[in-house]
XYZ file of C-alpha atoms in Angstrom:
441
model
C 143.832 178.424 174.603
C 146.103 175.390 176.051
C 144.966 173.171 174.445
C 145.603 175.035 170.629
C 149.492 174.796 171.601
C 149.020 171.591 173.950
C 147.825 169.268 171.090
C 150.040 166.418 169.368
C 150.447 167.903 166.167
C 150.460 165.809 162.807
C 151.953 167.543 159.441
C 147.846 168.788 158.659
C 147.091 170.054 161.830
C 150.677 172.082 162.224
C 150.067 173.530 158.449
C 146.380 174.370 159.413
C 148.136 176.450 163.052
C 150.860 177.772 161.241
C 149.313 179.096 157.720
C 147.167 182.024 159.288
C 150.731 183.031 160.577
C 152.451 182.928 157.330
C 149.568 184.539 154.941
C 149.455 187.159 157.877
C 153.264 188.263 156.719
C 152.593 187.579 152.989
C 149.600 189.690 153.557
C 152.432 192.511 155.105
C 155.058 192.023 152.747
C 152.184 192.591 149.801
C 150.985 195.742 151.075
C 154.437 196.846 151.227
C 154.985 196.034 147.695
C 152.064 198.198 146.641
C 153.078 201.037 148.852
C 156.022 201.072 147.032
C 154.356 200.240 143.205
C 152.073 203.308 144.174
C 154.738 205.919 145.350
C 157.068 205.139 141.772
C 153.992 204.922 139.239
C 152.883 208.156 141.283
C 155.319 209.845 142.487
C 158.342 208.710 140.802
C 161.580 206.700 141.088
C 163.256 209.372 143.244
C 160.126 209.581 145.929
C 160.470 205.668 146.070
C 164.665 206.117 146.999
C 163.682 208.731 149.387
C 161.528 206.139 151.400
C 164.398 203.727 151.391
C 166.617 206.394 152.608
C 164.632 207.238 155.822
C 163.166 203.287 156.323
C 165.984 203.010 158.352
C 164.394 204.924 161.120
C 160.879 202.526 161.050
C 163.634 199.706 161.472
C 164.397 200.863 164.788
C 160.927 201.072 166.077
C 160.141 197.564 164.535
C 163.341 196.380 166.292
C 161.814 197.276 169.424
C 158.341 195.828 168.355
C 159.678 192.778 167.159
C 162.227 192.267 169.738
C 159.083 192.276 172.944
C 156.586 190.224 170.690
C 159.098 187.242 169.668
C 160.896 187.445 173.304
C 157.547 188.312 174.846
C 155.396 185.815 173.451
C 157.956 183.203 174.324
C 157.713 183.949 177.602
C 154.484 184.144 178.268
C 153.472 181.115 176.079
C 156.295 179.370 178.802
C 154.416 180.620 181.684
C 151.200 179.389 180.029
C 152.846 175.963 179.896
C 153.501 176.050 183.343
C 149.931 176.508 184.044
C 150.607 179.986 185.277
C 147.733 181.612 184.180
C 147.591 184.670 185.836
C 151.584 185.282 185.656
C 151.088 185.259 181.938
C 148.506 187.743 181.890
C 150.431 190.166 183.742
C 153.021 189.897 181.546
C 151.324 190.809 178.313
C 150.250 193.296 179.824
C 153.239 195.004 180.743
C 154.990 193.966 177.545
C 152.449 195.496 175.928
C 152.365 198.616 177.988
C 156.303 198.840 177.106
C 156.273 198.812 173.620
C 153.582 201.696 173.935
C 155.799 203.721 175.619
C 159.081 203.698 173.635
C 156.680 204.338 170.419
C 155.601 207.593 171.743
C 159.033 208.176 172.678
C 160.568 207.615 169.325
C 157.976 209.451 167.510
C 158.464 212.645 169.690
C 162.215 212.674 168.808
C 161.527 211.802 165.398
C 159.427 214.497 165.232
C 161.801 216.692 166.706
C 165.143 215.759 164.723
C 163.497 215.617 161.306
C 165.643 216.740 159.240
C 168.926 215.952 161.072
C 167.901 212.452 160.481
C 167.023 212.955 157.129
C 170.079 214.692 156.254
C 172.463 211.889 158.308
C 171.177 208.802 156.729
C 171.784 210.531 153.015
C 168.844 212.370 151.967
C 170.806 214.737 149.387
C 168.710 217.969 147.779
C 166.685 215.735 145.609
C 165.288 213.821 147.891
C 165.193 215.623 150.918
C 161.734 216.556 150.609
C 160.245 213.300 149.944
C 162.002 212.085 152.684
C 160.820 214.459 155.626
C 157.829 214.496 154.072
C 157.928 210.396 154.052
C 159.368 210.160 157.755
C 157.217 212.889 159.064
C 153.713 211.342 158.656
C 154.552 207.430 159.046
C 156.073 207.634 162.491
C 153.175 209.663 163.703
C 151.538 206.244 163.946
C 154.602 204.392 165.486
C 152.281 203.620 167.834
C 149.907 201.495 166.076
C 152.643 200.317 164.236
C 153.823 198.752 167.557
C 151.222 197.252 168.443
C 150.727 195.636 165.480
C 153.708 194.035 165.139
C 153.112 192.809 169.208
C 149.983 191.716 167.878
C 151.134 189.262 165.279
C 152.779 186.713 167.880
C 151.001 187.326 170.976
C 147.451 186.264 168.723
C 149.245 183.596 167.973
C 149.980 182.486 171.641
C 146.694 183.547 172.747
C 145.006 180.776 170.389
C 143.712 183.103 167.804
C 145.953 182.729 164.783
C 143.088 183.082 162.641
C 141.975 186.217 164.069
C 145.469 187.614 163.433
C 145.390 186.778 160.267
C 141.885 188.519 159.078
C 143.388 191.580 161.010
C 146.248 191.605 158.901
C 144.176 190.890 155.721
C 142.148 193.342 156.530
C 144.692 196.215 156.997
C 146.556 194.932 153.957
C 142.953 195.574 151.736
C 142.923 199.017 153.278
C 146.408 200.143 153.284
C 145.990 199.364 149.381
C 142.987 201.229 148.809
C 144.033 204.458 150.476
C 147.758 203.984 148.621
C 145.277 204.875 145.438
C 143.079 206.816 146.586
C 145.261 209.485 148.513
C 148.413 209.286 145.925
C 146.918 208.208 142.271
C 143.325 210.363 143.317
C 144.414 213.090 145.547
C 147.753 213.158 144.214
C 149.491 213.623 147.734
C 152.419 211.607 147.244
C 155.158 210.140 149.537
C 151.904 211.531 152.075
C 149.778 209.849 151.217
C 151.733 206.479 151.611
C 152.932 207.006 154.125
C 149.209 208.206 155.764
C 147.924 205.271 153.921
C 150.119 202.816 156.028
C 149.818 204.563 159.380
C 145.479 203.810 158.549
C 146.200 200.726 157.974
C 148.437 199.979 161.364
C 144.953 201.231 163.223
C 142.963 198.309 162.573
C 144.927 195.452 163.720
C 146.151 197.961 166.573
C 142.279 198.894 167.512
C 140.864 195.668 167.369
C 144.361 193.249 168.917
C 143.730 195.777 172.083
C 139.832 195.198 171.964
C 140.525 191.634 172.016
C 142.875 191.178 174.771
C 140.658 193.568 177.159
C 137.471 191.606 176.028
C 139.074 187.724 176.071
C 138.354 186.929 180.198
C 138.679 183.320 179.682
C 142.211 183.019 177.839
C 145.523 185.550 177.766
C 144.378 189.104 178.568
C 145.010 193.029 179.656
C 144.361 192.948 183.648
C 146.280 194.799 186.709
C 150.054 194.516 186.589
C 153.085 195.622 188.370
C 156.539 196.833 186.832
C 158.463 193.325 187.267
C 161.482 194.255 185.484
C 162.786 190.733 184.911
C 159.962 190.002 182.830
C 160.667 193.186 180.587
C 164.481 191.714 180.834
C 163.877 188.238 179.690
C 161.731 189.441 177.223
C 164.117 191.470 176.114
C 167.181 189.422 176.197
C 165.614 186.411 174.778
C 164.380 188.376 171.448
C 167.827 189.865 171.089
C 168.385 188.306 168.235
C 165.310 189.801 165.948
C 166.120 193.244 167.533
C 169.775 192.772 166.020
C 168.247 191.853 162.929
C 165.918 194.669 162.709
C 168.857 196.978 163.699
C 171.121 195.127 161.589
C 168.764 196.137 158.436
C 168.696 199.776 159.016
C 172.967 199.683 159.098
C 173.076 197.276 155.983
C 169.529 199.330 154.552
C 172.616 202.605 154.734
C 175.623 200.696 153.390
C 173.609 199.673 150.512
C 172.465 203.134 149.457
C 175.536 204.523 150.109
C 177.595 201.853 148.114
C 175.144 202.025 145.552
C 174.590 206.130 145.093
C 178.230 205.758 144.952
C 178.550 203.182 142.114
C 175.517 203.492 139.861
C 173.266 207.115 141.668
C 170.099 207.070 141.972
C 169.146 204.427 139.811
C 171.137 202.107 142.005
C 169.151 203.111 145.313
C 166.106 202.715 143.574
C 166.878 199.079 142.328
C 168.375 197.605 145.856
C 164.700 199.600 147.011
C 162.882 197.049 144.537
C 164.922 193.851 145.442
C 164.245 194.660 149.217
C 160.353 194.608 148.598
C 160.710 191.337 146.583
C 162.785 189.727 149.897
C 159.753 191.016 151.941
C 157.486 189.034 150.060
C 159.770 185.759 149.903
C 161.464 185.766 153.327
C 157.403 186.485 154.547
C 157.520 182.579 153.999
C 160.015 181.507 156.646
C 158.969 184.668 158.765
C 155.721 183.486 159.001
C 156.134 179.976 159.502
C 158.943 180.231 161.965
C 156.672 182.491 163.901
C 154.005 180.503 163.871
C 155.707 177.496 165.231
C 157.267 179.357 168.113
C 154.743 179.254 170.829
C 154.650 175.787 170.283
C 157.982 175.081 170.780
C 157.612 177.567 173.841
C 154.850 175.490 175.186
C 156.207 172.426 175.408
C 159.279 173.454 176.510
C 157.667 174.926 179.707
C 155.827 171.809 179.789
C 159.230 170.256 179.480
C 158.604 167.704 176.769
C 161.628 166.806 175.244
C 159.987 164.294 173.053
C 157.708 166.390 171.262
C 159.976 169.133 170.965
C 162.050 166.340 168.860
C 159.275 165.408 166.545
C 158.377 168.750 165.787
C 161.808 169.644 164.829
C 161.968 167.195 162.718
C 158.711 167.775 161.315
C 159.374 171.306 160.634
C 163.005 171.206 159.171
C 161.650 168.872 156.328
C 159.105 171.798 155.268
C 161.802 174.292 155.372
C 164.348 172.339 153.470
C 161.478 171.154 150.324
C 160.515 175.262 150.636
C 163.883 176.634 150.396
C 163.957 175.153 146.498
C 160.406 176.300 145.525
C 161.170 179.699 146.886
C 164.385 179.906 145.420
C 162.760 178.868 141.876
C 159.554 181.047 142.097
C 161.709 184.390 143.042
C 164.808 183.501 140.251
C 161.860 183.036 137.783
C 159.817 185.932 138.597
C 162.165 188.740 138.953
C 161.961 190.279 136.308
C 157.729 190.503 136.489
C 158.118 192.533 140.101
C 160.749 194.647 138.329
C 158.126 195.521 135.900
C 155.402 196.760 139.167
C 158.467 199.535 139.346
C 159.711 200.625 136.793
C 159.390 200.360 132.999
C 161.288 198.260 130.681
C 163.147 201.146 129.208
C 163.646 202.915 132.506
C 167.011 203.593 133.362
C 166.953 201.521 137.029
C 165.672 198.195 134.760
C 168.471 196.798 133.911
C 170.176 197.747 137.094
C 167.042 195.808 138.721
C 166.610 192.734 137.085
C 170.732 191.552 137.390
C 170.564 191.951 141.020
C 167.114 190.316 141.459
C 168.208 187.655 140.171
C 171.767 187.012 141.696
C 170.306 188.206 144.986
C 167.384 185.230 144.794
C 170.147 182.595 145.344
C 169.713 183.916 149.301
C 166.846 181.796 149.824
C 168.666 178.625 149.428
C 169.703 179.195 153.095
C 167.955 181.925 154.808
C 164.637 180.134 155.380
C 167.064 177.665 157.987
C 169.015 180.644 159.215
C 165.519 182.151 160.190
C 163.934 179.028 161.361
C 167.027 178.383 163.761
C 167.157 181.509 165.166
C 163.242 181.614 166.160
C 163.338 178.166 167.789
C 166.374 179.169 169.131
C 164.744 182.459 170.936
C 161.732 179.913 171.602
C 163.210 177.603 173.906
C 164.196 180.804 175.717
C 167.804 180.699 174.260
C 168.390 184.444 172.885
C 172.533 184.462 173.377
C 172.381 181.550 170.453
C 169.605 182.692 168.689
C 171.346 186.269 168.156
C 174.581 184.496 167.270
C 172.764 183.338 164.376
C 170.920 186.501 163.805
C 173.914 188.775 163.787
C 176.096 186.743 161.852
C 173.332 186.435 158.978
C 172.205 190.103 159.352
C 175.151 192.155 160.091
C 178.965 190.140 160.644
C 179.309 188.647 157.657
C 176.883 190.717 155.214
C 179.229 193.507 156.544
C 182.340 191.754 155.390
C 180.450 190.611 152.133
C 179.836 194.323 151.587
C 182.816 195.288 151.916
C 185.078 193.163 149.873
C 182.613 191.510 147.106
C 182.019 194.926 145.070
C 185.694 195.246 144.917
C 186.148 192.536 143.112
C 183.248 191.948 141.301
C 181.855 195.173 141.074
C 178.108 196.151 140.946
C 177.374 192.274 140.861
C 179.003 192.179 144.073
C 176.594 194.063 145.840
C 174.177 191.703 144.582
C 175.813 188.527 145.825
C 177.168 190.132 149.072
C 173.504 188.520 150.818
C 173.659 185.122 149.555
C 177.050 184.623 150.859
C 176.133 185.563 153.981
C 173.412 183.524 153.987
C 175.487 180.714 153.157
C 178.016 181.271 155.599
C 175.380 181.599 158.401
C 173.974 178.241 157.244
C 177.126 176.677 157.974
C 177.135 178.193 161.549
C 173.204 177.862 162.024
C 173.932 174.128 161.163
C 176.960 173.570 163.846
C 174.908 174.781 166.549
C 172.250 172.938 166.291
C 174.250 169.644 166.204
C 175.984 170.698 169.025
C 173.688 172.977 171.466
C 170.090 172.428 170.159
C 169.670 169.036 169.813
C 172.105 168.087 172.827
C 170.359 170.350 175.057
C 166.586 170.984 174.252
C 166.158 167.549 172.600
């Protein structure tokens, strides 16, 4: 297990660590394209803006999840570089044991507060049945669903990138399969997505645990004791991706609301499309970023300033030659997904193809916006790694949201994410110049 994050890395072997990590959130972002091709082909434009309109309350349990697996796996990847074995092990498992808990939580008051929520984040009479009907089933598995997202980083820390991908992979094959079966066969609808995605969650959930009870020679489940300074620095040092997870559900509601306002349904529908194609793009820098973490983590508990350099280096070149590929491949291509959706003479095509295309200009800058943040939360830095986070996520999308439609109208909307982008590149970019590289390098 050491020596996976311990080795000198060249470009090969770093692409050969790191790829499991980013086809394991293609594989994610894919599945969540067909969950959403399935529920418009079968159930219908409207079903697929009532799962939009209710997504914001899986953002807040993957804000937790993500939060304790980036911070989390950080910190135990440190301890691991400090050759404290057993410290690290404890600490999984109490991370771990965490995330459990506020899953169950959430679902119980989700449970409880259906329909308030349903109603409060804009469910109107329309849609209000797809969307308790949505809500209801998927966060019965919150559960799972937090331990899979735990899963994807700690794997990686444990050694067993690989294995986290084929888990991923293998819930991605299934979650598609059932998306037919129970909504195009059985004809159960928003249901059946959403029972089809909570199946899914099992496997990786099922078989992660397995693994970490079973693995007695590297990072494992064993005894543990409530330390809550671990639970703290865990927390604290993945700020930032719980503010961006949090920071979606907010922006996830302005959108819809600016957008029912502007253009109706149709509107809600096409921001619900564009959002599935950034899954599938952003899954790039996600991944890689990720993937690259523990590293980082590693030596920096190991306290190698040198190779914490040359990685940097190595990895900023990969983002920078990405960020123009992606950029290309999702300006050229929008108007294919659109197609998945809708059809060319539905009424949300038109509406769809504009703003995938003037949103695509985003990934000119958010593959470094992402990348600084993680390293940034990496080296155990979460106050400057959630500067960057917020500002990208939230500060100025907010501000872009609220003055671009004014003046340019619908296209506004559209543009509002690549200027924030943009604008967090330029503060992304002065803080690594002058705390990054000055401090950790």
């Amino acid at each position: 297990m050491n020596h996976e994050l311990s080795q000198k890395f060249t470009p090969l072997s770093l692409f050969r660590f790191v790829f499991p990590s980013v086809l394991m959130m293609a594989v994610m972002s894919l599945y969540t394209i067909v969950d959403g091709f399935c529920i418009s082909w079968f159930a219908g434009s409207n079903a697929l803006s009532a799962t939009n309109i209710v997504y914001p309350v899986v953002n807040v349990l993957l804000a937790v999840g993500v939060m304790l697996c980036t911070g989390g796996s950080a910190y135990v990847a440190r301890l691991l570089g400090e050759k404290k074995e057993r410290e690290a092990d404890q600490s999984l498992t109490l991370i771990v044991c965490f995330g459990l808990t506020v899953s169950v939580l959430l679902t119980v008051l989700t449970e409880v507060f259906l329909d308030t929520l349903c109603i409060r984040l804009g469910a109107n009479t329309l849609l209000l049945d797809d969307c308790r009907k949505y809500l209801g089933v998927v966060m019965l598995f919150a559960p799972a669903c937090m331990l899979q997202t735990l899963y994807q980083n700690l794997l990686v820390t444990a050694g067993k990138p690989h294995f986290g991908m084929g888990l991923t992979v293998a819930a991605g094959i299934t979650n598609a399969v059932l998306d037919f079966f129970f909504m195009g066969g059985l004809g159960m609808g928003v249901e059946g997505a959403a029972l089809a995605t909570g199946i899914g969650q099992m496997i990786p959930a099922v078989a992660g645990t397995l693994f970490f009870i079973r693995n007695k020679k590297g990072l494992h489940f064993c005894r543990f004791r409530v330390k809550p300074h671990v639970l703290v620095k865990s927390c604290s040092n993945g700020s930032s991706e719980m503010v961006s997870q949090l920071a979606n559900a907010v922006v996830t509601v302005m959108f819809n609301s600016i957008l029912m306002r502007m253009t109706g349904a149709d509107g809600v529908a096409a921001i619900t499309i564009i959002l599935y194609g950034q899954f599938l793009f952003s899954a790039v820098y996600l991944g890689f970023s990720g993937g690259v973490a523990p590293i980082f983590s590693y030596q920096y508990g190991a306290g190698n300033r040198k190779e914490i350099r040359r990685l940097y280096k190595m990895c900023v070149t990969v983002i920078l030659i990405s960020a123009v590929v992606v950029t290309f491949f999702a300006c050229v291509s929008g108007e294919w997904i659109v197609r998945l959706f809708v059809g060319k003479n539905g009424s949300a095509y038109a509406l769809s193809v504009r703003g995938f295309f003037l949103f695509s200009f985003n990934y000119l800058f958010c593959g470094f916006n992402i990348f600084t943040s993680g390293i940034f939360t990496a080296l155990s830095d979460g106050r400057d790694s959630a500067v960057v986070s917020f500002a990208r996520t939230f500060g100025f999308l907010v501000a872009a949201l609220a003055l671009m439609p004014r003046l340019l109208g619908v296209d506004g909307v559209w543009l509002a994410v690549p200027a924030a982008e943009g604008m967090a590149a330029l503060l992304a970019l002065f803080l690594t110049v002058r705390i990054m590289i000055k401090r950790y390098m």
